[in-house]
PDB file of C-alpha atoms in Angstrom:
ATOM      1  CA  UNK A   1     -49.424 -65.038  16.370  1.00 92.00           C
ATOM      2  CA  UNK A   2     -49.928 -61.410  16.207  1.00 93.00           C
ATOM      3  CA  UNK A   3     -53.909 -61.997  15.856  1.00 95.00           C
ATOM      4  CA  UNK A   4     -53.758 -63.925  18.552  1.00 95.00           C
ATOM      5  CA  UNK A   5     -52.232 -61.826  21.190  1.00 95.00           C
ATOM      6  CA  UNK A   6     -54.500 -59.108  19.413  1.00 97.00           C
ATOM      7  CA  UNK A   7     -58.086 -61.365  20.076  1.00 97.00           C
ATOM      8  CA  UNK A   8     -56.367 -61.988  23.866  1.00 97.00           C
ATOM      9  CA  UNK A   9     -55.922 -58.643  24.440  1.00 97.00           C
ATOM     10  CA  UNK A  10     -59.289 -57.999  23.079  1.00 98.00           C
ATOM     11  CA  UNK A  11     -60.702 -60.342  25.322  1.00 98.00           C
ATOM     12  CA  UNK A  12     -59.802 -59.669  28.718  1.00 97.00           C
ATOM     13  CA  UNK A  13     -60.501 -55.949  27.817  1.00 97.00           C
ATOM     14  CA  UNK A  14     -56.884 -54.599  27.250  1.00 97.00           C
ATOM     15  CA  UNK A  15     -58.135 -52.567  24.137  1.00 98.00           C
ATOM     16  CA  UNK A  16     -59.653 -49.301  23.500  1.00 97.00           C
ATOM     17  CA  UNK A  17     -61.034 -47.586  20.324  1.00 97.00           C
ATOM     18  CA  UNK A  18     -60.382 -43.664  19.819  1.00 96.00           C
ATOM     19  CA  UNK A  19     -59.991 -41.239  17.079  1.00 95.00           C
ATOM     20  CA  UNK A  20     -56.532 -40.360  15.572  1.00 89.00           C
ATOM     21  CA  UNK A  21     -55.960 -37.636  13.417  1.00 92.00           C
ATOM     22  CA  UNK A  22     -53.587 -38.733  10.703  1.00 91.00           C
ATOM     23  CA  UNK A  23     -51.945 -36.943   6.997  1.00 95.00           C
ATOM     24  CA  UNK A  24     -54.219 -38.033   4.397  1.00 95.00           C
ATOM     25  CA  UNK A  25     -52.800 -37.211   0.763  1.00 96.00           C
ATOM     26  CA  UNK A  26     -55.953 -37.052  -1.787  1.00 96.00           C
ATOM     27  CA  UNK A  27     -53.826 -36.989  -4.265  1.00 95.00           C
ATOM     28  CA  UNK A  28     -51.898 -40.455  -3.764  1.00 95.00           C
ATOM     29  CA  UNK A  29     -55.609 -41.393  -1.974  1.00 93.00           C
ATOM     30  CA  UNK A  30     -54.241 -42.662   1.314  1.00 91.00           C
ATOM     31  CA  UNK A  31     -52.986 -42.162   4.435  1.00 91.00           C
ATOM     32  CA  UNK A  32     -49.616 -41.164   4.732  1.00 91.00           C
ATOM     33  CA  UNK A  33     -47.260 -43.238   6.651  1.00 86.00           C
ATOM     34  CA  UNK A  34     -44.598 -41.270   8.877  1.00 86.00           C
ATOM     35  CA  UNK A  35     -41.453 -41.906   6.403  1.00 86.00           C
ATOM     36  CA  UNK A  36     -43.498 -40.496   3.470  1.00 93.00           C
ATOM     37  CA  UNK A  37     -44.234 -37.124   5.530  1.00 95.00           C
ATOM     38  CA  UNK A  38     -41.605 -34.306   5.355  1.00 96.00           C
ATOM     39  CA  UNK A  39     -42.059 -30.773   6.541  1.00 97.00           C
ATOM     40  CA  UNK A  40     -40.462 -28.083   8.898  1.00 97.00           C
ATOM     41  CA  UNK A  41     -39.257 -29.308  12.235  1.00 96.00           C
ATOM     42  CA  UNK A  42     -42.359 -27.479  14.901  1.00 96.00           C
ATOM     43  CA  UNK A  43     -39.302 -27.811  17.585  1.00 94.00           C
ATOM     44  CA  UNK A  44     -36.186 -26.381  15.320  1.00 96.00           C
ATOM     45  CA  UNK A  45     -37.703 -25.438  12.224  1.00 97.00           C
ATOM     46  CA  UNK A  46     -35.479 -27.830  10.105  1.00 97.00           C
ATOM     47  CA  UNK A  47     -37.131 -27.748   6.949  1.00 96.00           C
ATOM     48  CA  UNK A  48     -36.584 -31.863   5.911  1.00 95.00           C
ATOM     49  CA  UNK A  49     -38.205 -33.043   9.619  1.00 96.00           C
ATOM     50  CA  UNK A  50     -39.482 -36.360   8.665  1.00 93.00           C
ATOM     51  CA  UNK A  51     -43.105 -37.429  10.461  1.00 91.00           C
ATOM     52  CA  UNK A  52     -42.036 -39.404  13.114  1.00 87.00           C
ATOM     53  CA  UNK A  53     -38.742 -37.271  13.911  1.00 88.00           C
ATOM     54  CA  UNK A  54     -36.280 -34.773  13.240  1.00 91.00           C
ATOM     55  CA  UNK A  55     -33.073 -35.864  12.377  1.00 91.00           C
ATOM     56  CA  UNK A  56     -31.495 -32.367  13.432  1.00 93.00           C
ATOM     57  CA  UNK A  57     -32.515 -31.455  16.551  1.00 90.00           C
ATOM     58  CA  UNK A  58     -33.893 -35.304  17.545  1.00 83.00           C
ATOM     59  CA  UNK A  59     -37.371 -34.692  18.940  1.00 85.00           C
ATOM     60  CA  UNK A  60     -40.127 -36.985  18.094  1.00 83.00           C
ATOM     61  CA  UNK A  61     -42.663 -35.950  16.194  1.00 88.00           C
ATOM     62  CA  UNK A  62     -46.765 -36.191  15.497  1.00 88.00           C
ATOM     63  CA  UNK A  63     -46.525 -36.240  11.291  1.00 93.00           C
ATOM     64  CA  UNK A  64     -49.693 -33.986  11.944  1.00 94.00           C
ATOM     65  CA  UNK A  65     -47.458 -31.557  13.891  1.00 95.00           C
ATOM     66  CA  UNK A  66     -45.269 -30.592  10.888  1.00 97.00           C
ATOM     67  CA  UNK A  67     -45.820 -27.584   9.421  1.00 97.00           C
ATOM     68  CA  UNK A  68     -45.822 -27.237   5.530  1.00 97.00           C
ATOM     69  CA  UNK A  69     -45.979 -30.971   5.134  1.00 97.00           C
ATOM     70  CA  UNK A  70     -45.545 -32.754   2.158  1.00 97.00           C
ATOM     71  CA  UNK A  71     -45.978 -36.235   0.900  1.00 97.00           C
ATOM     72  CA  UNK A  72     -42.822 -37.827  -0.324  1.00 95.00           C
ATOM     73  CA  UNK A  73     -44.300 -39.655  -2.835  1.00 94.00           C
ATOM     74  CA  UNK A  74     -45.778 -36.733  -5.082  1.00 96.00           C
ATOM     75  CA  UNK A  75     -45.083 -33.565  -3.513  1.00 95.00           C
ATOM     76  CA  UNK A  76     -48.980 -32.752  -2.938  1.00 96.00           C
ATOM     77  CA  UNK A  77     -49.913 -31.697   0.861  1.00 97.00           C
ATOM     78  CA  UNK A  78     -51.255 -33.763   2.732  1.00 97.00           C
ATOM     79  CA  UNK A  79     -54.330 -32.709   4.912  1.00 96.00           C
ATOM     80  CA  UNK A  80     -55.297 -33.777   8.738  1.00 95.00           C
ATOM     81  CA  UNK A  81     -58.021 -36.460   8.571  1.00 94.00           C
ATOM     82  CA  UNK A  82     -59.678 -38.000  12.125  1.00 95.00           C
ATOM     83  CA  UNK A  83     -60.088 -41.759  11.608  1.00 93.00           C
ATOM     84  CA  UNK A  84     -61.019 -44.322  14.230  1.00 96.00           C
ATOM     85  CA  UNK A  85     -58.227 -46.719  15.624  1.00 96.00           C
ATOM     86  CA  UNK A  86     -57.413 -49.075  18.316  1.00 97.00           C
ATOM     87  CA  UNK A  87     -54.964 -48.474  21.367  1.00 96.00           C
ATOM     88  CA  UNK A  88     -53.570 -51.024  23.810  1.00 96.00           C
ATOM     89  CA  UNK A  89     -54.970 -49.360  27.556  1.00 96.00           C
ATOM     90  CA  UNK A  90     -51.545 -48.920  28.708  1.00 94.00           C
ATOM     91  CA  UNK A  91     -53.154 -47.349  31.942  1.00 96.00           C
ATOM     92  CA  UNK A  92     -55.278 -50.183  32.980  1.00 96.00           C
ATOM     93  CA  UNK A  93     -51.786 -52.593  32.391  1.00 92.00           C
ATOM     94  CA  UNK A  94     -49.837 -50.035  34.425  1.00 92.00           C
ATOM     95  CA  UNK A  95     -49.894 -51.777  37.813  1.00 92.00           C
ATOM     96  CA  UNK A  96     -49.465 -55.270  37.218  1.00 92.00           C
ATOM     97  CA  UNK A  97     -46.319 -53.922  35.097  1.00 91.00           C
ATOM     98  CA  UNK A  98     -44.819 -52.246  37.913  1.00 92.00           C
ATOM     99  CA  UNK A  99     -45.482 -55.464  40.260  1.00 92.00           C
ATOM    100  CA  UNK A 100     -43.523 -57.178  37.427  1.00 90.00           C
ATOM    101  CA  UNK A 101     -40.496 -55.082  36.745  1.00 90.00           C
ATOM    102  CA  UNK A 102     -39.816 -54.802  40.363  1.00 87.00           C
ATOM    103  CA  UNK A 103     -37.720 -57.854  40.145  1.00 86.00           C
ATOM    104  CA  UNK A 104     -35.371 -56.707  36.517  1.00 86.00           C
ATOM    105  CA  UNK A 105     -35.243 -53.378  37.861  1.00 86.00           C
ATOM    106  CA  UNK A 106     -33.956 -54.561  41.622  1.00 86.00           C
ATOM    107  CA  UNK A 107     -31.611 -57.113  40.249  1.00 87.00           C
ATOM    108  CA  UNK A 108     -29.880 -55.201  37.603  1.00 84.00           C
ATOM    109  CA  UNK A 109     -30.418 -57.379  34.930  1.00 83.00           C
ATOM    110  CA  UNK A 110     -31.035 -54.084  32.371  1.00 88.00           C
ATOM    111  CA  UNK A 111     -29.031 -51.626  31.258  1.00 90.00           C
ATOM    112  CA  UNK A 112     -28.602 -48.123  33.092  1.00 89.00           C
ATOM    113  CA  UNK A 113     -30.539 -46.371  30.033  1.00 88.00           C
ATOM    114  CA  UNK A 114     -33.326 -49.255  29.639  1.00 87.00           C
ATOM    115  CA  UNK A 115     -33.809 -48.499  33.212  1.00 88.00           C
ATOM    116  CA  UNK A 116     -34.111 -44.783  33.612  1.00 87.00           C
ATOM    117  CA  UNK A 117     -36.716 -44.617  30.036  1.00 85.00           C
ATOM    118  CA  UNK A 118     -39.219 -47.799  32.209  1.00 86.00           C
ATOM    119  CA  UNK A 119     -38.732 -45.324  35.155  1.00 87.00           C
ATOM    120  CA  UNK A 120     -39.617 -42.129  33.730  1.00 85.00           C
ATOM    121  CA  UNK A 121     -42.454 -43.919  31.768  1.00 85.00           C
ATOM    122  CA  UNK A 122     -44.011 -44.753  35.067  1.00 89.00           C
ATOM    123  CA  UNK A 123     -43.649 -41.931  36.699  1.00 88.00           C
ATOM    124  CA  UNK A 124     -45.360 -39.900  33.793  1.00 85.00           C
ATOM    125  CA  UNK A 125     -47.918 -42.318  33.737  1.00 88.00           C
ATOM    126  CA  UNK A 126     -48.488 -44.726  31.150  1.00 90.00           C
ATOM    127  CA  UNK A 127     -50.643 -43.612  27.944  1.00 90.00           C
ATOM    128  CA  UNK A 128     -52.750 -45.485  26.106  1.00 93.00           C
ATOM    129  CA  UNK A 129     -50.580 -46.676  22.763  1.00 90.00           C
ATOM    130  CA  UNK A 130     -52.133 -46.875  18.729  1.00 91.00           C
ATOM    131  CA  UNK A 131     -51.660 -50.052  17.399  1.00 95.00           C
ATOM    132  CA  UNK A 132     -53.358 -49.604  14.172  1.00 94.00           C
ATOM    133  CA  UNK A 133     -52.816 -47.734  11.036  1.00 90.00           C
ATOM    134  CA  UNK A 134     -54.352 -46.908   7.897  1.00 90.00           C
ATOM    135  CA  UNK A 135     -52.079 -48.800   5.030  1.00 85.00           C
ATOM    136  CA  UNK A 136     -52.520 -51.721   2.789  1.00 82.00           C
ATOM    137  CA  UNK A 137     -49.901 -53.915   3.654  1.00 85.00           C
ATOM    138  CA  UNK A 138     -49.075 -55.390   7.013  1.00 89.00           C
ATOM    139  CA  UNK A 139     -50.288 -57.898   9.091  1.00 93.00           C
ATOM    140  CA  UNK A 140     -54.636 -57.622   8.955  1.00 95.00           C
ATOM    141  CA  UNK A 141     -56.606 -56.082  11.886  1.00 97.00           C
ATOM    142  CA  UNK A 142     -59.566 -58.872  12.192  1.00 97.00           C
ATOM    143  CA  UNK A 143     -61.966 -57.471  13.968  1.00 97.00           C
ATOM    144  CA  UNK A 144     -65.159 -56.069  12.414  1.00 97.00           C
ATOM    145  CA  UNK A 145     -65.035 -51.954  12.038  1.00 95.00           C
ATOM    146  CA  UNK A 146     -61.165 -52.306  11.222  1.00 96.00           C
ATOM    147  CA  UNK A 147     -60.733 -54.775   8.663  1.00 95.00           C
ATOM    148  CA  UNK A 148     -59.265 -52.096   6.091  1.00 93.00           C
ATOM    149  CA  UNK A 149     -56.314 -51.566   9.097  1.00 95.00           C
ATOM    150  CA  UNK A 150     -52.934 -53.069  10.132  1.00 95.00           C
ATOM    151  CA  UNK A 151     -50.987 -53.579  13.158  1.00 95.00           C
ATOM    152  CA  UNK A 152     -48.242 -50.952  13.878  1.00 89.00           C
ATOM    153  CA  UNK A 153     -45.179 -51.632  13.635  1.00 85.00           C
ATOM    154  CA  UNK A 154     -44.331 -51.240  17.047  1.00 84.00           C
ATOM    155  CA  UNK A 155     -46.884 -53.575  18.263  1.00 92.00           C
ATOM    156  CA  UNK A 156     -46.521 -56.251  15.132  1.00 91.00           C
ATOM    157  CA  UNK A 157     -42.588 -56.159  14.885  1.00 90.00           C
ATOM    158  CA  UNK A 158     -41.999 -57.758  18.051  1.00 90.00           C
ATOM    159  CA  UNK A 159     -44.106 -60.224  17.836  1.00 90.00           C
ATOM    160  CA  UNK A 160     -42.390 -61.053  14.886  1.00 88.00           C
ATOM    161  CA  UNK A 161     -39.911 -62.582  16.569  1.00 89.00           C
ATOM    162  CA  UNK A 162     -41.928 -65.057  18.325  1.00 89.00           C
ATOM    163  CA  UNK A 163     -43.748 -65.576  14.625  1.00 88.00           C
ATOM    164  CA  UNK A 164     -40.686 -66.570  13.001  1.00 89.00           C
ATOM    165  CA  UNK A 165     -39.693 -69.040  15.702  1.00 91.00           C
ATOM    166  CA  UNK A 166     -42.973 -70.774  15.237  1.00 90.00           C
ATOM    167  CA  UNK A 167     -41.578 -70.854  11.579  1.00 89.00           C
ATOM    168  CA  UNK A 168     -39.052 -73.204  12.467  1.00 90.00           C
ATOM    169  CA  UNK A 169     -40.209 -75.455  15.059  1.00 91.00           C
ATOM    170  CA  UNK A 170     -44.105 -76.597  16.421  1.00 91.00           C
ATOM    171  CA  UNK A 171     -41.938 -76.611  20.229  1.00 89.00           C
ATOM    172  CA  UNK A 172     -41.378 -72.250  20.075  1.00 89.00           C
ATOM    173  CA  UNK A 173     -43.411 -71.991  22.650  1.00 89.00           C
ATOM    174  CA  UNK A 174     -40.979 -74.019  25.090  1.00 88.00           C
ATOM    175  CA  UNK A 175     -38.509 -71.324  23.692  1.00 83.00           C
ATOM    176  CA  UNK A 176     -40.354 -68.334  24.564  1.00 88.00           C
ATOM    177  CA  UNK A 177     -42.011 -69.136  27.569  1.00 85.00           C
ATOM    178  CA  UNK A 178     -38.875 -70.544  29.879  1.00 80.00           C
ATOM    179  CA  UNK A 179     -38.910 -68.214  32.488  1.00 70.00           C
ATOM    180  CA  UNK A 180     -35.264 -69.703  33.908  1.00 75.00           C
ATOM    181  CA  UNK A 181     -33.531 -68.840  30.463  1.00 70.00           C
TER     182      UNK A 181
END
């Protein structure tokens, strides 16, 4: 289900390709995901900031933004390596998602906080969002160019749910797509 959304997406043009610069460790030979990064906080200088946050002071963090990095697994450092990926055009989606959250945001139906995060999103402007990374497990990229990648998390995870559903019964999409439930 996920590489089917992916090839829709791909089809009506949702999808852009772009260099990202990500921790490589030559000595584990791979790309580093962000729990196997640690290194000083670039916000609070915490010295055990992990690379996707820092559980002191909170901020998010770029792994690549970490200063004396390390890789968790054997202690070597990591260096910054550009390597092509593919991003969901957030900007060119940004207008038919305000048309649709006019109604959940009008009527309440989300929570104060889910609210004010979609608003401030907007209002900065969407960004255009990796959904590919450089590991060997995960659900497959298929699409020539990108075969050695996998979805995200962020972008595979949810779709899990729909995946799993599909598990149990050939009818999930009468689940998922019932717009009055």
């Amino acid at each position: 289900i996920a590489q089917d959304i992916f090839q829709r997406l791909l089809a009506r043009g949702f999808l852009l390709q772009d260099t990202l610069e990500q921790l490589r460790c030559e000595s584990c030979g791979r790309y580093l995901a962000d729990r196997f990064v640690e290194g000083t906080c670039p916000f609070c200088a915490y010295p055990e900031a992990r690379g996707d946050q820092c559980d002191k002071c909170g901020k998010l963090i770029n792994a690549v933004e970490l200063k004396n990095p390390q890789c968790k697994l054997c202690r070597g450092t990591p260096v910054v390596t550009p390597t092509e990926h593919l991003f969901l055009d957030l900007p060119k989606l940004e207008g038919r998602l305000e048309a649709w959250l006019e109604r959940p945001l009008a009527a309440g139906d989300w929570t104060a906080n889910a609210r004010h995060i979609t608003r401030s999103w907007l209002r900065d402007g969407l960004k255009p969002r990796c959904i590919t990374r450089d590991l060997t497990w995960g659900t497959p990229v298929p699409l020539d160019g990108f075969r050695d990648k996998v979805f995200y998390v962020w972008f595979d995870a949810p779709i899990g749910y729909l995946s799993i559903t599909a598990n149990y019964t050939d009818q999930w999409e009468r689940w998922w797509k019932n717009p009055q439930q």
